[in-house]
Amino acid sequence: MEITKNEDAQFMLLAGFIIAIGLVITTVMLNNIIFESNMAGEAGGDPIKYDVVNLMRISGDEMKSAYRNATNVSAPNDKMIANFTVQMNNFSANLPKIYALHGEGVNVNWDVNNWKNGYYANFTDNGTASGAANWTVIENVMDSNITVNLTTITTPFNICVTSSTKTWQINFTTAPENRTISSSQIIANISSPYTISIINGSNASGKFNIKGNASGKNFIRSRDYILYSTVTLSTSIMRANITIPVSVPW
Amino acid sequence: MNPKNFLKNEDAVSITVGFILILFITILVFSATILSFYTLTLHSQQAAMRESFDILGSGFVARVTSMDTLVNITRSNGGTVNQVEYDFSIPATIANEGYGINITKERIFLDAENDAKAWIPFNSSYNITEQIYSNAQDYRLSYDNNTNSMIIEQQ
């Protein structure tokens, strides 16, 4: 029975090993717990949607601007469209460089068929046949001149000028018709400030231009054509390709 | 035995027997500690899964709502959505458990076999009814213009 009398501490060594292994096991388990409770997934909002909306917006604004610049000088239609294309080409060549810095690939295309062929827009909110037919162009107007060039009409179609107490309805019945309603004509019928609305806008197509002063500021609401802008945006995880109508010049 | 002697007696047991006693006590204490940790891990596994489900689900909801917003904005402008697609991956296991995700127009529901569940309510304007499982990881969420609905396809 040498082992019971041996005091060289071999069992203490063994105990040391057991404790060491125990510590390792405990550490691994604790580590697992910490890891699981901290496992983060993909959370938070999605910032790419703002980039897409922004791209839709700026490409629309650029088309409006290019249209205004191109139509500012009197020239044949083909020449104006060529000038418009120059500005848009410039825009669409530079835009991808800016977005590329954010890791996004973008492309902008435009469709000027309506302009080229002289297809005027509907008098709806967004200019398309399916857009809202009854809509308010502008509120709180002090004075304004309204020019309407109708190309097609199915009655009823009218423009309503409404003050807080009274409504003056301007009816249109025949097309083609160019009509200008001056500030003094409006004031003779209704007192300012007033609201200008279009009623049954889907029944007619053509151009309009409303210039004046509202809420102390000058404004222009004008539409010649509806052009289409197609924007594509792609990132490593997302792709979007969206076509939106753009009302030009404003 | 004389009580006086008992108090002064330091014979106790031999070092070997003492060691064996101490070892038993150590083993008992360690087993108790490890067992208590084990139940703790079980609890923390469920809690961790619920937490992960919440994070995963919210990330997914963010995509669905952002797709919803994009489509709504485009349609209100009279535009056309030709394509909106999101690629997303889900982890194969969360805390070593497979799971399923059920998505409808009003809510997203994640659950696993060990009863860990999470609901995330949301509201989308377009139809979506999908059930996906973690046995495949890569999916694509896209908007279908013809049916006005959102679909999820495995990649």
Tab-separated table of C-alpha atoms in Angstrom:
chain	number	residue	atom	x	y	z
A	1	MET	CA	0.000	0.000	0.000
A	2	GLU	CA	2.659	2.459	-1.057
A	3	ILE	CA	0.172	4.749	-2.777
A	4	THR	CA	-1.701	5.671	0.408
A	5	LYS	CA	1.549	6.717	2.063
A	6	ASN	CA	3.102	8.488	-0.877
A	7	GLU	CA	3.024	12.231	-0.341
A	8	ASP	CA	4.602	13.342	-3.598
A	9	ALA	CA	1.359	15.150	-4.623
A	10	GLN	CA	0.573	13.251	-7.829
A	11	PHE	CA	-3.144	13.436	-6.955
A	12	MET	CA	-2.816	17.179	-6.510
A	13	LEU	CA	-1.415	17.354	-10.037
A	14	LEU	CA	-4.340	15.275	-11.264
A	15	ALA	CA	-6.755	17.613	-9.473
A	16	GLY	CA	-5.010	20.526	-11.132
A	17	PHE	CA	-5.688	18.999	-14.543
A	18	ILE	CA	-9.322	18.309	-13.671
A	19	ILE	CA	-9.812	21.910	-12.563
A	20	ALA	CA	-8.133	23.151	-15.752
A	21	ILE	CA	-10.452	21.058	-17.949
A	22	GLY	CA	-13.436	22.241	-15.888
A	23	LEU	CA	-12.434	25.826	-16.512
A	24	VAL	CA	-12.163	25.232	-20.242
A	25	ILE	CA	-15.669	23.678	-20.333
A	26	THR	CA	-17.162	26.563	-18.358
A	27	THR	CA	-15.474	29.114	-20.604
A	28	VAL	CA	-16.756	27.475	-23.771
A	29	MET	CA	-20.313	27.379	-22.412
A	30	LEU	CA	-20.218	31.003	-21.310
A	31	ASN	CA	-18.794	31.930	-24.659
A	32	ASN	CA	-21.688	30.203	-26.422
A	33	ILE	CA	-24.201	32.108	-24.348
A	34	ILE	CA	-22.500	35.414	-25.041
A	35	PHE	CA	-22.248	34.617	-28.750
A	36	GLU	CA	-25.888	33.634	-29.137
A	37	SER	CA	-27.274	36.643	-27.350
A	38	ASN	CA	-25.131	38.932	-29.442
A	39	MET	CA	-25.769	37.414	-32.837
A	40	ALA	CA	-26.928	40.415	-34.815
A	41	GLY	CA	-28.953	39.940	-37.967
A	42	GLU	CA	-29.636	42.450	-40.696
A	43	ALA	CA	-31.720	45.033	-38.946
A	44	GLY	CA	-32.645	48.644	-39.345
A	45	GLY	CA	-34.233	50.596	-42.133
A	46	ASP	CA	-33.531	50.335	-45.776
A	47	PRO	CA	-31.763	53.457	-47.027
A	48	ILE	CA	-31.790	52.384	-50.686
A	49	LYS	CA	-35.424	53.353	-51.154
A	50	TYR	CA	-34.533	57.001	-50.531
A	51	ASP	CA	-31.870	56.750	-53.213
A	52	VAL	CA	-34.413	55.385	-55.689
A	53	VAL	CA	-36.963	58.096	-54.871
A	54	ASN	CA	-34.224	60.706	-55.078
A	55	LEU	CA	-33.108	59.397	-58.461
A	56	MET	CA	-36.704	59.496	-59.760
A	57	ARG	CA	-37.001	63.055	-58.529
A	58	ILE	CA	-33.726	64.446	-59.880
A	59	SER	CA	-34.078	62.787	-63.276
A	60	GLY	CA	-37.588	64.283	-63.536
A	61	ASP	CA	-36.277	67.714	-62.503
A	62	GLU	CA	-33.451	67.474	-65.024
A	63	MET	CA	-35.919	66.632	-67.811
A	64	LYS	CA	-38.052	69.646	-66.885
A	65	SER	CA	-34.975	71.840	-66.866
A	66	ALA	CA	-33.706	70.452	-70.184
A	67	TYR	CA	-37.138	71.014	-71.739
A	68	ARG	CA	-37.296	74.625	-70.519
A	69	ASN	CA	-33.777	75.318	-71.787
A	70	ALA	CA	-34.495	73.712	-75.144
A	71	THR	CA	-37.808	75.526	-75.686
A	72	ASN	CA	-36.518	78.870	-74.425
A	73	VAL	CA	-35.155	79.739	-77.873
A	74	SER	CA	-37.436	79.504	-80.871
A	75	ALA	CA	-36.238	76.768	-83.192
A	76	PRO	CA	-37.728	73.892	-85.175
A	77	ASN	CA	-39.008	71.009	-83.051
A	78	ASP	CA	-36.207	68.647	-84.166
A	79	LYS	CA	-33.576	71.155	-83.145
A	80	MET	CA	-35.208	71.650	-79.724
A	81	ILE	CA	-35.346	67.907	-79.142
A	82	ALA	CA	-31.673	67.663	-80.132
A	83	ASN	CA	-30.768	70.358	-77.587
A	84	PHE	CA	-32.832	68.583	-74.946
A	85	THR	CA	-30.983	65.344	-75.712
A	86	VAL	CA	-27.596	67.065	-75.349
A	87	GLN	CA	-28.417	68.201	-71.808
A	88	MET	CA	-29.906	64.835	-70.854
A	89	ASN	CA	-26.907	62.957	-72.270
A	90	ASN	CA	-24.618	65.111	-70.216
A	91	PHE	CA	-26.718	64.428	-67.112
A	92	SER	CA	-26.959	60.694	-67.652
A	93	ALA	CA	-23.219	60.435	-68.317
A	94	ASN	CA	-22.266	62.174	-65.071
A	95	LEU	CA	-24.890	60.780	-62.737
A	96	PRO	CA	-23.513	57.189	-62.592
A	97	LYS	CA	-20.140	58.559	-61.481
A	98	ILE	CA	-21.720	60.174	-58.428
A	99	TYR	CA	-23.777	57.112	-57.514
A	100	ALA	CA	-20.842	54.773	-58.088
A	101	LEU	CA	-19.145	56.372	-55.081
A	102	HIS	CA	-21.991	54.994	-52.931
A	103	GLY	CA	-21.723	51.538	-54.466
A	104	GLU	CA	-24.804	51.975	-56.625
A	105	GLY	CA	-25.095	51.599	-60.362
A	106	VAL	CA	-27.640	53.877	-62.015
A	107	ASN	CA	-28.943	54.514	-65.493
A	108	VAL	CA	-31.412	57.099	-66.757
A	109	ASN	CA	-33.394	56.793	-69.977
A	110	TRP	CA	-35.927	59.197	-71.396
A	111	ASP	CA	-38.758	58.954	-73.853
A	112	VAL	CA	-39.708	62.070	-75.842
A	113	ASN	CA	-42.194	60.427	-78.228
A	114	ASN	CA	-45.092	62.560	-76.989
A	115	TRP	CA	-43.108	65.711	-77.722
A	116	LYS	CA	-41.829	64.491	-81.084
A	117	ASN	CA	-45.316	63.490	-82.272
A	118	GLY	CA	-47.191	66.365	-80.613
A	119	TYR	CA	-49.305	64.170	-78.317
A	120	TYR	CA	-50.517	66.547	-75.626
A	121	ALA	CA	-51.167	65.499	-72.068
A	122	ASN	CA	-54.518	65.037	-70.345
A	123	PHE	CA	-55.589	67.725	-67.910
A	124	THR	CA	-55.312	65.265	-65.019
A	125	ASP	CA	-53.197	65.600	-61.905
A	126	ASN	CA	-50.249	63.620	-63.249
A	127	GLY	CA	-51.007	64.149	-66.935
A	128	THR	CA	-51.835	60.540	-67.768
A	129	ALA	CA	-55.324	59.395	-68.772
A	130	SER	CA	-55.691	57.431	-65.534
A	131	GLY	CA	-54.580	60.266	-63.262
A	132	ALA	CA	-56.868	62.118	-60.831
A	133	ALA	CA	-59.476	63.967	-62.917
A	134	ASN	CA	-60.464	66.561	-60.296
A	135	TRP	CA	-57.500	68.302	-58.751
A	136	THR	CA	-56.308	71.589	-57.354
A	137	VAL	CA	-53.624	73.328	-59.383
A	138	ILE	CA	-52.787	76.001	-56.826
A	139	GLU	CA	-54.269	77.626	-53.722
A	140	ASN	CA	-54.190	81.078	-52.172
A	141	VAL	CA	-53.731	82.902	-55.509
A	142	MET	CA	-53.710	86.711	-55.457
A	143	ASP	CA	-53.605	87.245	-59.216
A	144	SER	CA	-53.021	84.999	-62.215
A	145	ASN	CA	-53.266	84.645	-65.992
A	146	ILE	CA	-54.550	81.344	-67.324
A	147	THR	CA	-53.828	80.150	-70.867
A	148	VAL	CA	-55.408	76.925	-72.081
A	149	ASN	CA	-54.840	75.329	-75.508
A	150	LEU	CA	-57.337	72.517	-75.933
A	151	THR	CA	-56.731	69.886	-78.583
A	152	THR	CA	-59.402	67.314	-77.721
A	153	ILE	CA	-62.447	67.474	-75.482
A	154	THR	CA	-65.445	65.424	-74.438
A	155	THR	CA	-67.729	67.579	-72.346
A	156	PRO	CA	-67.882	68.244	-69.458
A	157	PHE	CA	-64.528	69.807	-68.775
A	158	ASN	CA	-63.982	72.982	-66.795
A	159	ILE	CA	-61.667	75.067	-64.688
A	160	CYS	CA	-63.019	76.240	-61.341
A	161	VAL	CA	-61.853	79.384	-59.636
A	162	THR	CA	-63.027	79.274	-56.032
A	163	SER	CA	-62.803	81.868	-53.293
A	164	SER	CA	-63.980	81.387	-49.726
A	165	THR	CA	-67.502	82.514	-50.671
A	166	LYS	CA	-67.953	81.934	-54.386
A	167	THR	CA	-67.120	79.631	-57.290
A	168	TRP	CA	-66.595	80.740	-60.864
A	169	GLN	CA	-66.739	77.885	-63.342
A	170	ILE	CA	-65.031	78.338	-66.716
A	171	ASN	CA	-66.614	75.874	-69.125
A	172	PHE	CA	-64.943	74.519	-72.248
A	173	THR	CA	-67.021	72.908	-74.949
A	174	THR	CA	-65.169	72.986	-78.267
A	175	ALA	CA	-61.763	71.855	-79.424
A	176	PRO	CA	-59.322	72.916	-80.736
A	177	GLU	CA	-59.602	76.122	-78.779
A	178	ASN	CA	-57.049	78.571	-77.363
A	179	ARG	CA	-58.362	80.639	-74.499
A	180	THR	CA	-56.666	83.161	-72.260
A	181	ILE	CA	-58.291	84.221	-69.019
A	182	SER	CA	-56.604	87.363	-67.754
A	183	SER	CA	-56.152	88.478	-64.195
A	184	SER	CA	-58.696	91.314	-64.637
A	185	GLN	CA	-61.323	88.868	-65.981
A	186	ILE	CA	-60.901	86.695	-62.907
A	187	ILE	CA	-61.042	89.651	-60.515
A	188	ALA	CA	-64.271	90.817	-62.220
A	189	ASN	CA	-65.874	87.501	-61.287
A	190	ILE	CA	-64.296	86.586	-57.999
A	191	SER	CA	-62.302	88.208	-55.219
A	192	SER	CA	-58.813	87.053	-54.296
A	193	PRO	CA	-57.384	84.977	-52.723
A	194	TYR	CA	-58.757	82.100	-54.760
A	195	THR	CA	-58.032	78.490	-55.625
A	196	ILE	CA	-57.682	77.181	-59.183
A	197	SER	CA	-58.902	73.612	-59.778
A	198	ILE	CA	-59.410	71.473	-62.834
A	199	ILE	CA	-62.604	69.388	-62.999
A	200	ASN	CA	-63.004	66.318	-65.233
A	201	GLY	CA	-59.434	66.728	-66.483
A	202	SER	CA	-59.436	63.279	-68.057
A	203	ASN	CA	-62.031	64.473	-70.621
A	204	ALA	CA	-59.660	66.862	-72.346
A	205	SER	CA	-56.095	67.111	-73.552
A	206	GLY	CA	-53.860	69.992	-74.481
A	207	LYS	CA	-51.547	72.534	-72.909
A	208	PHE	CA	-52.010	74.928	-70.023
A	209	ASN	CA	-50.000	77.706	-68.476
A	210	ILE	CA	-50.944	79.494	-65.262
A	211	LYS	CA	-48.686	82.333	-64.124
A	212	GLY	CA	-49.207	84.657	-61.220
A	213	ASN	CA	-48.685	85.352	-57.588
A	214	ALA	CA	-49.742	83.118	-54.705
A	215	SER	CA	-49.001	83.414	-50.978
A	216	GLY	CA	-46.727	86.357	-51.779
A	217	LYS	CA	-44.591	84.457	-54.270
A	218	ASN	CA	-44.560	84.235	-58.048
A	219	PHE	CA	-45.485	80.869	-59.499
A	220	ILE	CA	-45.755	79.093	-62.828
A	221	ARG	CA	-47.877	75.978	-63.303
A	222	SER	CA	-47.520	74.791	-66.833
A	223	ARG	CA	-47.708	71.595	-68.828
A	224	ASP	CA	-47.021	71.001	-72.500
A	225	TYR	CA	-46.257	67.310	-72.665
A	226	ILE	CA	-45.778	64.251	-70.546
A	227	LEU	CA	-42.379	62.718	-71.124
A	228	TYR	CA	-41.278	59.467	-69.560
A	229	SER	CA	-38.185	58.885	-67.541
A	230	THR	CA	-36.954	55.352	-66.826
A	231	VAL	CA	-34.504	55.016	-63.988
A	232	THR	CA	-32.625	51.890	-63.036
A	233	LEU	CA	-30.702	51.528	-59.833
A	234	SER	CA	-28.807	48.434	-58.807
A	235	THR	CA	-26.725	47.495	-55.824
A	236	SER	CA	-25.317	44.165	-54.740
A	237	ILE	CA	-28.605	43.255	-53.048
A	238	MET	CA	-31.263	45.306	-54.809
A	239	ARG	CA	-32.431	46.188	-58.294
A	240	ALA	CA	-35.095	48.677	-59.328
A	241	ASN	CA	-36.331	49.730	-62.742
A	242	ILE	CA	-39.080	52.329	-62.643
A	243	THR	CA	-40.747	54.440	-65.331
A	244	ILE	CA	-42.379	57.687	-64.247
A	245	PRO	CA	-44.211	60.322	-66.246
A	246	VAL	CA	-42.636	63.767	-66.123
A	247	SER	CA	-44.747	66.825	-66.769
A	248	VAL	CA	-42.818	69.471	-68.724
A	249	PRO	CA	-41.977	72.352	-68.517
A	250	TRP	CA	-43.096	72.666	-64.837
B	1	MET	CA	-13.340	9.405	23.986
B	2	ASN	CA	-12.270	12.420	26.036
B	3	PRO	CA	-13.823	15.586	24.584
B	4	LYS	CA	-10.662	17.518	25.383
B	5	ASN	CA	-8.645	15.066	23.338
B	6	PHE	CA	-11.182	15.231	20.516
B	7	LEU	CA	-10.708	18.959	20.130
B	8	LYS	CA	-6.948	18.660	20.072
B	9	ASN	CA	-6.747	15.544	17.977
B	10	GLU	CA	-5.404	16.267	14.486
B	11	ASP	CA	-5.311	12.716	13.144
B	12	ALA	CA	-8.505	12.938	11.030
B	13	VAL	CA	-7.978	10.744	7.954
B	14	SER	CA	-4.922	9.929	5.875
B	15	ILE	CA	-3.943	12.395	3.144
B	16	THR	CA	-5.166	9.982	0.447
B	17	VAL	CA	-8.616	9.521	1.986
B	18	GLY	CA	-8.795	13.265	2.577
B	19	PHE	CA	-7.919	13.901	-1.009
B	20	ILE	CA	-10.551	11.452	-2.237
B	21	LEU	CA	-13.156	13.188	-0.050
B	22	ILE	CA	-12.127	16.603	-1.344
B	23	LEU	CA	-12.193	15.304	-4.922
B	24	PHE	CA	-15.758	14.013	-4.469
B	25	ILE	CA	-16.856	17.320	-3.064
B	26	THR	CA	-15.197	19.146	-5.959
B	27	ILE	CA	-16.864	16.895	-8.510
B	28	LEU	CA	-20.258	17.430	-6.866
B	29	VAL	CA	-19.859	21.207	-6.841
B	30	PHE	CA	-18.628	21.265	-10.422
B	31	SER	CA	-21.480	19.046	-11.632
B	32	ALA	CA	-23.967	21.316	-9.928
B	33	THR	CA	-22.385	24.390	-11.497
B	34	ILE	CA	-22.291	22.890	-14.985
B	35	LEU	CA	-25.861	21.562	-14.711
B	36	SER	CA	-27.122	24.967	-13.658
B	37	PHE	CA	-25.302	26.481	-16.607
B	38	TYR	CA	-26.903	23.920	-18.877
B	39	THR	CA	-30.421	24.966	-17.941
B	40	LEU	CA	-29.263	28.553	-18.305
B	41	THR	CA	-28.099	27.813	-21.854
B	42	LEU	CA	-31.467	26.291	-22.697
B	43	HIS	CA	-33.219	29.455	-21.563
B	44	SER	CA	-30.715	31.656	-23.268
B	45	GLN	CA	-31.021	29.633	-26.470
B	46	GLN	CA	-34.743	30.393	-26.660
B	47	ALA	CA	-34.199	33.995	-25.700
B	48	ALA	CA	-31.417	34.315	-28.243
B	49	MET	CA	-33.639	32.809	-30.941
B	50	ARG	CA	-36.497	35.157	-30.182
B	51	GLU	CA	-34.082	38.048	-30.275
B	52	SER	CA	-32.604	36.888	-33.569
B	53	PHE	CA	-36.084	36.305	-35.007
B	54	ASP	CA	-37.032	39.850	-34.095
B	55	ILE	CA	-33.946	41.246	-35.788
B	56	LEU	CA	-34.321	39.047	-38.861
B	57	GLY	CA	-38.030	39.794	-39.144
B	58	SER	CA	-37.585	43.541	-38.746
B	59	GLY	CA	-34.908	43.551	-41.430
B	60	PHE	CA	-37.267	41.704	-43.726
B	61	VAL	CA	-40.186	43.987	-42.902
B	62	ALA	CA	-37.993	46.990	-43.714
B	63	ARG	CA	-37.527	45.600	-47.221
B	64	VAL	CA	-41.165	44.769	-47.772
B	65	THR	CA	-42.293	48.223	-46.627
B	66	SER	CA	-39.665	49.948	-48.678
B	67	MET	CA	-40.780	48.023	-51.744
B	68	ASP	CA	-44.347	48.986	-50.846
B	69	THR	CA	-43.357	52.663	-50.604
B	70	LEU	CA	-41.518	52.622	-53.928
B	71	VAL	CA	-44.448	51.006	-55.728
B	72	ASN	CA	-46.932	53.405	-54.112
B	73	ILE	CA	-44.907	56.488	-55.002
B	74	THR	CA	-44.477	55.315	-58.577
B	75	ARG	CA	-48.138	54.454	-59.023
B	76	SER	CA	-49.364	57.718	-57.515
B	77	ASN	CA	-47.205	59.501	-60.098
B	78	GLY	CA	-48.785	57.437	-62.846
B	79	GLY	CA	-45.571	55.523	-63.412
B	80	THR	CA	-44.817	51.865	-63.982
B	81	VAL	CA	-42.708	49.592	-61.832
B	82	ASN	CA	-40.802	47.451	-64.314
B	83	GLN	CA	-38.698	45.775	-61.695
B	84	VAL	CA	-38.037	46.031	-57.980
B	85	GLU	CA	-36.043	43.205	-56.474
B	86	TYR	CA	-34.282	42.554	-53.237
B	87	ASP	CA	-31.847	39.708	-52.664
B	88	PHE	CA	-31.664	38.505	-49.105
B	89	SER	CA	-30.087	35.655	-47.204
B	90	ILE	CA	-31.284	34.061	-44.020
B	91	PRO	CA	-29.001	32.116	-41.678
B	92	ALA	CA	-29.306	28.311	-41.987
B	93	THR	CA	-29.682	27.953	-38.234
B	94	ILE	CA	-30.249	30.298	-35.363
B	95	ALA	CA	-28.735	28.951	-32.123
B	96	ASN	CA	-28.389	25.568	-33.853
B	97	GLU	CA	-32.072	25.278	-34.772
B	98	GLY	CA	-33.715	25.355	-38.169
B	99	TYR	CA	-36.788	27.588	-38.509
B	100	GLY	CA	-39.555	28.701	-40.815
B	101	ILE	CA	-40.800	32.143	-41.843
B	102	ASN	CA	-44.409	32.749	-42.739
B	103	ILE	CA	-45.255	36.050	-44.387
B	104	THR	CA	-48.684	37.478	-45.068
B	105	LYS	CA	-49.962	40.938	-45.861
B	106	GLU	CA	-50.364	41.809	-42.180
B	107	ARG	CA	-47.616	40.032	-40.314
B	108	ILE	CA	-44.446	38.023	-40.423
B	109	PHE	CA	-44.246	34.977	-38.182
B	110	LEU	CA	-41.018	33.121	-37.428
B	111	ASP	CA	-40.963	29.860	-35.517
B	112	ALA	CA	-38.666	26.953	-34.711
B	113	GLU	CA	-39.249	23.420	-33.411
B	114	ASN	CA	-38.209	24.283	-29.868
B	115	ASP	CA	-41.193	26.645	-29.584
B	116	ALA	CA	-39.280	29.875	-30.008
B	117	LYS	CA	-41.642	32.194	-31.897
B	118	ALA	CA	-41.796	35.801	-32.981
B	119	TRP	CA	-44.493	37.882	-34.665
B	120	ILE	CA	-43.789	41.164	-36.329
B	121	PRO	CA	-46.910	43.010	-37.449
B	122	PHE	CA	-46.822	45.315	-40.457
B	123	ASN	CA	-49.160	46.359	-43.214
B	124	SER	CA	-48.421	46.281	-46.893
B	125	SER	CA	-50.672	47.584	-49.650
B	126	TYR	CA	-49.885	44.670	-51.920
B	127	ASN	CA	-50.540	40.985	-51.463
B	128	ILE	CA	-47.845	38.745	-50.150
B	129	THR	CA	-48.298	35.184	-48.920
B	130	GLU	CA	-45.145	33.153	-48.629
B	131	GLN	CA	-43.669	30.427	-46.481
B	132	ILE	CA	-39.924	29.926	-46.508
B	133	TYR	CA	-37.639	27.659	-44.527
B	134	SER	CA	-34.064	27.964	-43.400
B	135	ASN	CA	-32.959	24.869	-45.312
B	136	ALA	CA	-32.295	27.215	-48.235
B	137	GLN	CA	-30.585	30.495	-47.514
B	138	ASP	CA	-30.748	32.698	-50.594
B	139	TYR	CA	-34.042	34.230	-51.624
B	140	ARG	CA	-35.258	37.027	-53.834
B	141	LEU	CA	-38.148	39.314	-52.959
B	142	SER	CA	-39.677	40.942	-56.007
B	143	TYR	CA	-42.744	42.899	-57.065
B	144	ASP	CA	-44.967	41.463	-59.756
B	145	ASN	CA	-46.565	44.241	-61.781
B	146	ASN	CA	-49.184	41.991	-63.400
B	147	THR	CA	-50.707	40.639	-60.214
B	148	ASN	CA	-49.897	43.598	-57.947
B	149	SER	CA	-48.253	41.322	-55.457
B	150	MET	CA	-44.914	40.618	-53.911
B	151	ILE	CA	-43.346	37.226	-54.335
B	152	ILE	CA	-40.390	35.408	-52.842
B	153	GLU	CA	-38.374	33.030	-54.960
B	154	GLN	CA	-35.536	30.785	-53.995
B	155	GLN	CA	-32.368	31.637	-55.879
